[in-house]
Short mmCIF file of C-alpha atoms in Angstrom, two decimals:
data_model
loop_
_atom_site.label_atom_id
_atom_site.label_comp_id
_atom_site.label_asym_id
_atom_site.label_seq_id
_atom_site.Cartn_x
_atom_site.Cartn_y
_atom_site.Cartn_z
CA MET U 629 -13.06 60.06 10.27
CA ASP U 630 -14.95 58.93 7.19
CA ALA U 631 -17.00 55.76 7.53
CA PRO U 632 -15.53 52.81 5.61
CA SER U 633 -17.00 52.19 2.18
CA ARG U 634 -19.44 49.32 1.84
CA ILE U 635 -19.92 47.27 -1.30
CA GLY U 636 -23.33 47.81 -2.85
CA ASP U 637 -23.78 51.20 -1.19
CA ARG U 638 -25.32 53.09 -4.10
CA SER U 639 -25.34 56.40 -2.28
CA THR U 640 -21.54 56.54 -2.04
CA SER U 641 -20.58 54.43 -5.03
CA ASP U 642 -18.70 56.06 -7.90
CA VAL U 643 -18.16 52.99 -10.09
CA VAL U 644 -20.23 50.05 -11.30
CA VAL U 645 -18.65 46.64 -11.83
CA ARG U 646 -20.78 44.94 -14.42
CA LEU U 647 -20.44 41.14 -14.20
CA ARG U 648 -21.57 39.41 -17.37
CA THR U 649 -21.66 35.84 -18.67
CA GLN U 650 -22.11 34.36 -22.12
CA GLU U 651 -25.40 32.91 -20.94
CA GLY U 652 -26.77 36.45 -20.61
CA ARG U 653 -26.42 36.97 -16.90
CA ASP U 654 -25.79 40.65 -16.17
CA GLU U 655 -25.38 42.02 -12.65
CA TRP U 656 -24.43 45.52 -11.56
CA ILE U 657 -22.39 45.80 -8.38
CA TYR U 658 -21.96 49.27 -6.93
CA CYS U 659 -18.37 49.76 -5.79
CA HIS U 660 -15.86 52.46 -4.95
CA SER U 661 -12.95 53.35 -7.17
CA ASP U 662 -10.51 53.99 -4.30
CA VAL U 663 -10.99 50.42 -3.03
CA LEU U 664 -10.77 48.84 -6.48
CA VAL U 665 -7.73 50.84 -7.57
CA GLU U 666 -5.82 50.22 -4.33
CA LYS U 667 -6.25 46.44 -4.29
CA SER U 668 -6.60 45.32 -7.93
CA LYS U 669 -4.22 46.03 -10.76
CA TYR U 670 -6.94 45.17 -13.29
CA PHE U 671 -9.32 47.79 -11.94
CA ALA U 672 -6.50 50.29 -11.44
CA ASP U 673 -5.65 50.03 -15.13
CA ARG U 674 -9.27 50.21 -16.25
CA LEU U 675 -10.01 53.27 -14.13
CA SER U 676 -6.81 55.15 -14.93
CA ASP U 677 -6.60 58.14 -17.24
CA ASN U 678 -4.44 56.03 -19.56
CA TRP U 679 -7.31 53.67 -20.41
CA PRO U 680 -8.50 54.61 -23.94
CA THR U 681 -12.23 54.36 -23.33
CA CYS U 682 -14.47 55.04 -20.38
CA GLN U 683 -17.97 53.59 -20.09
CA ILE U 684 -20.68 55.35 -18.11
CA LEU U 685 -23.51 53.47 -16.42
CA ASP U 686 -26.05 54.98 -14.04
CA SER U 687 -24.00 58.19 -14.08
CA ARG U 688 -20.95 56.29 -12.88
CA ASN U 689 -17.82 54.86 -14.42
CA CYS U 690 -18.44 51.29 -15.48
CA VAL U 691 -15.98 48.40 -15.69
CA GLU U 692 -17.24 45.24 -17.41
CA VAL U 693 -15.92 41.85 -16.30
CA TYR U 694 -16.81 38.77 -18.30
CA CYS U 695 -16.70 35.35 -16.66
CA GLN U 696 -18.00 31.81 -16.93
CA GLU U 697 -21.30 31.02 -15.27
CA LEU U 698 -19.54 28.57 -12.92
CA ASP U 699 -17.21 31.34 -11.75
CA PHE U 700 -19.85 34.04 -11.28
CA ASP U 701 -20.22 33.61 -7.51
CA HIS U 702 -16.44 33.56 -7.11
CA HIS U 703 -16.23 36.99 -8.78
CA VAL U 704 -18.93 38.36 -6.48
CA ASN U 705 -17.12 36.97 -3.41
CA PHE U 706 -13.87 38.43 -4.70
CA LEU U 707 -15.39 41.91 -4.92
CA ARG U 708 -16.77 41.60 -1.40
CA LEU U 709 -13.35 40.56 -0.07
CA LEU U 710 -11.83 43.72 -1.49
CA TYR U 711 -13.74 45.52 1.26
CA VAL U 712 -12.49 43.22 4.03
CA VAL U 713 -9.34 43.87 6.01
CA ILE U 714 -7.33 40.71 5.33
CA ASP U 715 -4.61 40.84 7.95
CA GLY U 716 -4.56 37.25 9.14
CA SER U 717 -6.74 37.93 12.18
CA VAL U 718 -9.79 36.28 10.60
CA ASP U 719 -9.42 32.87 8.92
CA ASP U 720 -13.04 32.00 8.18
CA LEU U 721 -13.37 34.07 5.02
CA TRP U 722 -13.33 31.39 2.36
CA ASN U 723 -16.19 28.97 3.02
CA GLY U 724 -14.16 25.92 2.12
CA VAL U 725 -11.45 24.77 -0.27
CA LYS U 726 -13.52 24.87 -3.43
CA ASN U 727 -14.62 28.45 -2.88
CA ALA U 728 -11.11 29.59 -1.96
CA LEU U 729 -9.73 27.97 -5.09
CA GLY U 730 -12.27 29.84 -7.21
CA ILE U 731 -11.49 33.16 -5.53
CA LEU U 732 -7.78 32.50 -6.01
CA GLN U 733 -8.30 32.14 -9.75
CA VAL U 734 -10.17 35.43 -9.85
CA GLY U 735 -7.54 37.11 -7.67
CA ILE U 736 -4.75 36.12 -10.05
CA GLN U 737 -6.81 37.11 -13.10
CA LEU U 738 -7.68 40.55 -11.69
CA GLY U 739 -4.30 41.19 -10.10
CA CYS U 740 -4.99 41.33 -6.38
CA PRO U 741 -1.86 40.16 -4.50
CA GLN U 742 -3.43 40.56 -1.06
CA ILE U 743 -6.28 38.15 -1.81
CA VAL U 744 -3.97 35.79 -3.72
CA THR U 745 -1.61 35.55 -0.75
CA ALA U 746 -4.48 35.01 1.69
CA CYS U 747 -6.01 32.27 -0.52
CA VAL U 748 -2.65 30.55 -0.93
CA ASN U 749 -2.01 30.62 2.81
CA TYR U 750 -5.46 29.15 3.47
CA LEU U 751 -5.25 26.40 0.85
CA GLU U 752 -1.73 25.47 1.88
CA ALA U 753 -2.79 24.96 5.50
CA VAL U 754 -6.20 23.26 5.46
CA PRO U 755 -6.96 19.55 4.81
CA TRP U 756 -8.33 18.56 1.40
CA GLU U 757 -10.80 15.91 0.42
CA GLU U 758 -9.79 13.64 -2.44
CA SER U 759 -11.99 15.45 -4.98
CA GLU U 760 -10.59 18.80 -3.84
CA GLU U 761 -7.05 17.51 -4.22
CA GLU U 762 -7.77 16.43 -7.78
CA GLU U 763 -9.23 19.87 -8.53
CA ILE U 764 -6.17 21.58 -7.07
CA LEU U 765 -3.89 19.40 -9.18
CA ARG U 766 -5.90 20.35 -12.26
CA ILE U 767 -5.90 24.10 -11.66
CA VAL U 768 -3.00 25.27 -9.50
CA PRO U 769 0.01 24.15 -11.62
CA GLY U 770 -1.05 26.63 -14.32
CA MET U 771 -1.27 29.59 -11.94
CA GLY U 772 2.43 30.34 -11.76
CA SER U 773 4.87 30.80 -8.91
CA GLU U 774 2.39 32.68 -6.70
CA ALA U 775 0.39 29.51 -6.10
CA GLU U 776 3.29 27.07 -5.80
CA PRO U 777 3.19 26.84 -1.97
CA ILE U 778 -0.22 25.14 -2.24
CA LEU U 779 1.41 22.14 -3.89
CA ALA U 780 4.08 21.67 -1.21
CA ARG U 781 2.37 18.60 0.27
CA LEU U 782 2.24 16.94 -3.16
CA GLN U 783 5.86 17.45 -4.16
CA PRO U 784 8.21 14.46 -4.58
CA VAL U 785 10.24 13.72 -1.46
CA ASN U 786 14.02 13.61 -1.62
CA PRO U 787 15.52 10.07 -1.65
CA SER U 788 17.15 10.32 1.79
CA ALA U 789 13.78 11.13 3.41
CA ILE U 790 12.17 8.20 1.59
CA ARG U 791 14.90 5.83 2.79
CA GLY U 792 14.54 7.12 6.32
CA ILE U 793 10.81 6.54 6.58
CA PHE U 794 11.08 3.21 4.73
CA ILE U 795 13.64 1.83 7.17
CA SER U 796 11.73 3.10 10.21
CA THR U 797 8.51 1.59 8.87
CA LEU U 798 10.27 -1.69 8.08
CA ARG U 799 11.63 -2.02 11.60
CA PHE U 800 8.20 -1.39 13.07
CA ALA U 801 6.44 -3.72 10.59
CA MET U 802 8.73 -6.59 11.58
CA SER U 803 8.61 -5.94 15.30
CA SER U 804 6.31 -7.53 17.87
CA PRO U 805 4.30 -4.60 19.27
CA PRO U 806 1.36 -5.01 21.68
CA SER U 807 -1.77 -6.47 20.09
CA LEU U 808 -3.49 -3.07 20.32
CA MET U 809 -1.09 -1.87 17.63
CA ASN U 810 -1.79 -4.70 15.18
CA ASP U 811 -3.84 -2.48 12.87
CA LEU U 812 -1.01 0.03 12.69
CA LYS U 813 1.47 -2.76 12.02
CA SER U 814 -0.71 -4.16 9.21
CA SER U 815 -0.95 -0.70 7.68
CA ALA U 816 2.85 -0.35 7.84
CA GLN U 817 3.28 -3.66 6.04
CA GLU U 818 0.79 -2.66 3.34
CA GLN U 819 2.54 0.64 2.74
CA LEU U 820 5.98 -0.96 2.54
CA GLU U 821 4.72 -3.34 -0.11
CA TYR U 822 3.09 -0.44 -1.96
CA MET U 823 6.33 1.57 -1.91
CA VAL U 824 8.37 -1.14 -3.66
CA THR U 825 5.66 -2.27 -6.10
CA GLU U 826 5.66 -1.10 -9.69
CA ASP U 827 2.14 -0.36 -10.89
CA ASP U 828 1.00 2.64 -12.92
CA ASP U 829 3.87 4.48 -11.24
CA SER U 830 7.47 3.53 -10.65
CA PRO U 831 8.36 2.16 -7.20
CA LEU U 832 8.87 4.86 -4.62
CA LEU U 833 12.11 3.20 -3.60
CA ILE U 834 14.48 0.82 -5.36
CA ALA U 835 15.94 -1.62 -2.85
CA ASP U 836 19.73 -1.37 -2.95
CA ASP U 837 22.22 -3.44 -0.96
CA ASP U 838 21.71 -1.34 2.18
CA ILE U 839 17.95 -1.81 2.10
CA LYS U 840 18.34 -5.54 1.47
CA SER U 841 20.81 -5.75 4.34
CA GLU U 842 18.27 -4.05 6.61
CA PHE U 843 15.65 -6.59 5.53
CA LYS U 844 18.02 -9.44 6.34
CA ASP U 845 18.73 -8.01 9.78
CA CYS U 846 15.02 -7.63 10.47
CA VAL U 847 14.33 -11.20 9.35
CA GLY U 848 17.11 -12.40 11.65
CA ARG U 849 15.60 -10.57 14.63
CA LEU U 850 12.12 -11.85 13.75
CA PHE U 851 13.26 -15.47 13.70
CA SER U 852 15.28 -14.97 16.88
CA ARG U 853 12.13 -13.91 18.74
CA PHE U 854 10.17 -16.71 17.10
CA ASN U 855 12.72 -19.35 18.11
CA ASN U 856 12.63 -18.04 21.67
CA LEU U 857 8.87 -18.52 21.63
CA LEU U 858 9.25 -22.08 20.34
CA ASP U 859 11.81 -22.87 23.05
CA GLU U 860 9.56 -21.40 25.71
CA PHE U 861 6.67 -23.52 24.48
CA LEU U 862 8.76 -26.69 24.40
CA CYS U 863 10.49 -26.17 27.74
CA GLU U 864 7.66 -24.90 29.93
CA PRO U 865 4.96 -27.23 31.26
CA THR U 866 1.84 -27.04 29.15
CA GLU U 867 -0.30 -25.59 31.93
CA SER U 868 2.19 -22.78 32.63
CA VAL U 869 2.06 -21.40 29.12
CA GLY U 870 -0.81 -18.95 28.63
CA GLU U 871 -3.06 -20.65 26.09
CA ALA U 872 -4.72 -17.59 24.55
CA GLY U 873 -1.58 -15.49 24.57
CA ILE U 874 0.64 -18.14 22.99
CA MET U 875 -1.88 -18.86 20.23
CA THR U 876 -2.21 -15.17 19.45
CA LEU U 877 1.57 -14.86 19.22
CA PHE U 878 1.84 -17.82 16.87
CA LYS U 879 -0.84 -16.40 14.58
CA SER U 880 0.94 -13.07 14.54
CA TYR U 881 4.29 -14.63 13.65
CA PHE U 882 2.94 -16.72 10.79
CA ALA U 883 1.03 -13.75 9.41
CA ASP U 884 4.33 -11.83 9.51
CA PHE U 885 6.11 -14.71 7.77
CA LEU U 886 3.63 -14.66 4.90
CA TRP U 887 4.14 -10.93 4.42
CA VAL U 888 7.91 -11.29 4.68
CA CYS U 889 7.87 -13.97 1.96
CA GLN U 890 6.02 -11.62 -0.37
CA MET U 891 8.49 -8.80 0.26
CA LEU U 892 11.62 -10.92 -0.01
CA SER U 893 10.38 -12.46 -3.23
CA LYS U 894 9.99 -8.98 -4.70
CA LEU U 895 13.52 -8.10 -3.58
CA GLU U 896 14.94 -11.47 -4.72
CA ILE U 897 16.48 -12.24 -1.32
CA MET U 898 14.28 -15.15 -0.27
CA ARG U 899 17.35 -17.17 0.75
CA VAL U 900 17.64 -15.48 4.14
CA PHE U 901 14.10 -16.54 5.06
CA VAL U 902 14.38 -20.06 3.64
CA ASN U 903 17.55 -20.81 5.59
CA SER U 904 15.97 -19.63 8.84
CA TRP U 905 12.81 -21.62 8.14
CA VAL U 906 14.79 -24.78 7.41
CA ASP U 907 16.58 -24.45 10.75
CA ALA U 908 13.31 -23.94 12.65
CA SER U 909 11.21 -26.56 10.84
CA ASP U 910 11.61 -29.43 13.33
CA LYS U 911 10.66 -27.23 16.27
CA ILE U 912 7.66 -25.79 14.43
CA VAL U 913 6.22 -29.21 13.65
CA THR U 914 6.88 -30.46 17.20
CA VAL U 915 5.08 -27.50 18.73
CA ILE U 916 2.09 -27.75 16.39
CA HIS U 917 1.62 -31.48 16.93
CA SER U 918 1.85 -31.02 20.69
CA ARG U 919 -1.39 -29.06 20.91
CA PRO U 920 -4.31 -30.45 18.81
CA THR U 921 -6.66 -27.57 19.59
CA VAL U 922 -8.98 -25.70 17.26
CA GLU U 923 -6.74 -22.64 17.49
CA MET U 924 -3.73 -24.73 16.49
CA ILE U 925 -5.64 -26.03 13.47
CA GLU U 926 -6.06 -22.42 12.35
CA ILE U 927 -2.34 -21.95 12.78
CA LYS U 928 -1.69 -25.05 10.69
CA LEU U 929 -3.41 -23.31 7.79
CA LYS U 930 -1.03 -20.39 8.07
CA VAL U 931 1.90 -22.79 8.31
CA VAL U 932 0.81 -24.51 5.10
CA GLU U 933 0.74 -21.15 3.32
CA VAL U 934 4.25 -20.32 4.50
CA VAL U 935 5.51 -23.80 3.64
CA ALA U 936 4.12 -23.39 0.13
CA LYS U 937 6.16 -20.18 -0.30
CA VAL U 938 9.34 -21.73 1.06
CA LEU U 939 9.11 -24.98 -0.91
CA GLU U 940 8.24 -23.10 -4.10
CA SER U 941 11.45 -21.09 -3.84
CA ILE U 942 13.39 -24.33 -3.30
CA GLY U 943 11.57 -26.41 -5.89
CA TYR U 944 11.96 -23.95 -8.73
CA GLY U 945 15.56 -22.98 -8.06
CA THR U 946 15.02 -19.51 -6.61
CA VAL U 947 16.96 -20.62 -3.54
CA ILE U 948 19.66 -23.26 -3.97
CA LEU U 949 20.06 -25.66 -1.05
CA PRO U 950 22.28 -28.72 -0.70
CA THR U 951 20.72 -32.16 -1.11
CA SER U 952 20.69 -32.86 2.63
CA LYS U 953 18.58 -29.78 3.38
CA ARG U 954 16.18 -30.38 0.51
CA LEU U 955 15.70 -33.96 1.67
CA HIS U 956 15.21 -32.79 5.23
CA MET U 957 12.50 -30.34 4.16
CA LEU U 958 10.63 -33.12 2.39
CA LYS U 959 10.87 -35.44 5.40
CA VAL U 960 9.52 -32.73 7.70
CA TRP U 961 6.82 -31.08 5.62
CA LEU U 962 5.50 -33.86 3.37
CA PRO U 963 4.07 -35.83 6.35
CA PHE U 964 2.80 -32.58 7.89
CA VAL U 965 0.85 -31.68 4.75
CA GLN U 966 -0.42 -35.24 4.35
CA ILE U 967 -1.98 -35.09 7.81
CA THR U 968 -3.15 -31.48 7.67
CA LYS U 969 -5.11 -31.49 4.41
CA PRO U 970 -7.57 -34.28 5.37
CA LEU U 971 -8.09 -32.53 8.71
CA ILE U 972 -8.95 -29.24 7.01
CA ASP U 973 -11.15 -30.99 4.45
CA SER U 974 -13.15 -32.71 7.20
CA ILE U 975 -13.73 -29.41 9.00
CA MET U 976 -14.87 -27.76 5.78
CA THR U 977 -17.23 -30.65 5.06
CA ASN U 978 -18.86 -30.33 8.47
CA ASP U 979 -18.91 -26.53 8.49
CA GLU U 980 -18.91 -25.05 4.99
CA ASP U 981 -19.34 -21.53 6.36
CA SER U 982 -16.19 -21.64 8.50
CA LEU U 983 -14.16 -18.83 6.94
CA ALA U 984 -11.28 -19.44 9.35
CA PHE U 985 -10.48 -22.74 7.66
CA LYS U 986 -10.91 -21.79 4.03
CA ILE U 987 -7.85 -22.09 1.84
CA ASP U 988 -7.41 -21.54 -1.87
CA GLY U 989 -7.62 -24.81 -3.81
CA GLU U 990 -4.91 -23.56 -6.14
CA LEU U 991 -2.52 -23.44 -3.19
CA TRP U 992 -2.93 -27.19 -2.63
CA GLN U 993 -2.33 -27.85 -6.33
CA SER U 994 0.72 -25.61 -6.38
CA LEU U 995 2.11 -27.29 -3.28
CA GLU U 996 1.63 -30.71 -4.86
CA SER U 997 3.52 -29.63 -7.99
CA THR U 998 6.29 -28.23 -5.82
CA PHE U 999 6.70 -31.50 -3.96
CA VAL U 1000 7.04 -33.32 -7.28
CA SER U 1001 9.63 -30.83 -8.50
CA ILE U 1002 11.76 -31.10 -5.34
CA ILE U 1003 11.60 -34.90 -5.33
CA LEU U 1004 12.67 -35.20 -8.96
CA ALA U 1005 15.71 -33.01 -8.29
CA LEU U 1006 17.04 -35.37 -5.60
CA PRO U 1007 19.48 -38.22 -6.24
CA SER U 1008 17.57 -41.29 -7.41
CA ALA U 1009 18.21 -43.23 -4.20
CA ASN U 1010 16.68 -40.40 -2.14
CA GLN U 1011 13.74 -40.27 -4.55
CA ALA U 1012 13.17 -43.99 -3.94
CA GLU U 1013 13.23 -43.40 -0.17
CA ILE U 1014 10.64 -40.61 -0.32
CA LEU U 1015 8.38 -42.47 -2.76
CA THR U 1016 8.50 -45.64 -0.64
CA GLU U 1017 7.36 -43.69 2.42
CA TRP U 1018 4.60 -42.09 0.34
CA LEU U 1019 3.30 -45.41 -0.99
CA GLU U 1020 3.28 -46.93 2.49
CA ASN U 1021 1.49 -43.97 4.02
CA GLU U 1022 -2.27 -44.01 4.56
CA HIS U 1023 -2.49 -40.49 3.10
CA THR U 1024 -1.39 -41.31 -0.46
CA ARG U 1025 -4.24 -39.33 -1.99
CA TYR U 1026 -2.54 -36.01 -1.26
CA PRO U 1027 -0.12 -35.00 -2.39
CA ASP U 1028 -0.43 -37.14 -5.52
CA LEU U 1029 3.17 -38.03 -6.36
CA THR U 1030 2.26 -40.27 -9.30
CA GLU U 1031 4.16 -38.06 -11.72
CA ALA U 1032 7.33 -38.29 -9.63
CA PHE U 1033 6.88 -42.06 -9.28
CA GLU U 1034 6.48 -42.55 -13.04
CA VAL U 1035 9.51 -40.40 -13.83
CA TRP U 1036 11.58 -42.30 -11.25
CA CYS U 1037 10.54 -45.64 -12.72
CA TYR U 1038 11.49 -44.51 -16.23
CA ARG U 1039 14.80 -43.01 -15.21
CA SER U 1040 15.73 -46.03 -13.13
CA LYS U 1041 14.91 -48.52 -15.87
CA VAL U 1042 16.86 -46.75 -18.63
CA ALA U 1043 19.64 -45.39 -16.42
CA ASN U 1044 22.31 -47.96 -17.36
CA ARG U 1045 21.58 -47.68 -21.05
CA ARG U 1046 21.50 -43.86 -21.02
CA LEU U 1047 24.73 -43.57 -19.07
CA ALA U 1048 26.42 -46.18 -21.30
CA LEU U 1049 25.64 -44.04 -24.32
CA LEU U 1050 27.47 -41.22 -22.57
CA GLY U 1051 30.49 -43.40 -21.89
CA GLY U 1052 29.43 -44.24 -18.37
CA GLY U 1053 28.66 -47.91 -18.86
CA HIS U 1054 30.65 -48.78 -15.78
CA CYS U 1055 28.18 -46.92 -13.61
CA THR U 1056 25.44 -48.84 -11.89
CA LEU U 1057 22.58 -47.82 -9.67
#
């Protein structure tokens, strides 16, 4: 049996592949025509009797191949691979994604289906770094159907698969898993928000009625668990409730509530959250005031952030509530905020580096404006009630309801005259 041919073996070579670049690089590679003709259509054509001209170099047939300097090594590796038995038994032939991609380009250019298939199989299976993925996206789409399998992981997913993973992720993101899974839960929440956000690309999923219904169900289950926690806290003796565990649970719930508010605002279904929050407000305040610990002060900050979201949706008409519920929200949360802000300010004054108690100043301003807006939308008698309590409170500095007070004074003074002009002179306040 004849020994297998070896690339570069001058003693048995009958053809020279002359690799040349525009920069003047010129390398002779001693090869064997039987190998080249069997595995490469390009070389088979060039070495056939039908080719019009035949170059001779070093007493051998010569085939010139021109390439870019950056692709020179890929051409050399390609020629070496022509001498390798590529049967799937050896995977470590490519020396990485970048090299395999370069060899693939040469394989397509020189018509070698065996090497093309092997490169495609390799690139389709191995992980890519971000830079490699960008390079693949730049090169592979222009290679034709042979290279299409490489792009399988980058193809758009059908809508039913997107809905399936979205709903599964949503249910997990709004569950209460063990604390060891908090990082995974946070990641799920981030990805859900990313999927429905329009940025440089369209949202991955447009929330239809079914998706919104799933959100509402998840919010309902979230508040059900939260209300059970509140009841447990209120019913059990203080010493029987695990301090660290209960505080951790509260922090987790309020962090979830903030995320839920962001998502529901995007989907324009904030009502479901607001109604549940209104129903739970009295219990929340009772629980928080019952435990004046440092941990509970941290929780108060989160509560203020959630309250700001809820009241904003009420104050600016995103969620329409009857007068009684709007008044109730003011009576619950206005005193809470009046007490909480000075407490936070005092902590920040004593410990300016305490990141746990830092809150955006714009949030306080926005909350103040929201209070004014809600008050001014109440019947005038209810406005008077709220403003009287504010003026008699020791915490009149925040929120500053001066604007609401001035508008109430003006409206009250001119009310009879204004209504008389409208034919309502019989009305009195």
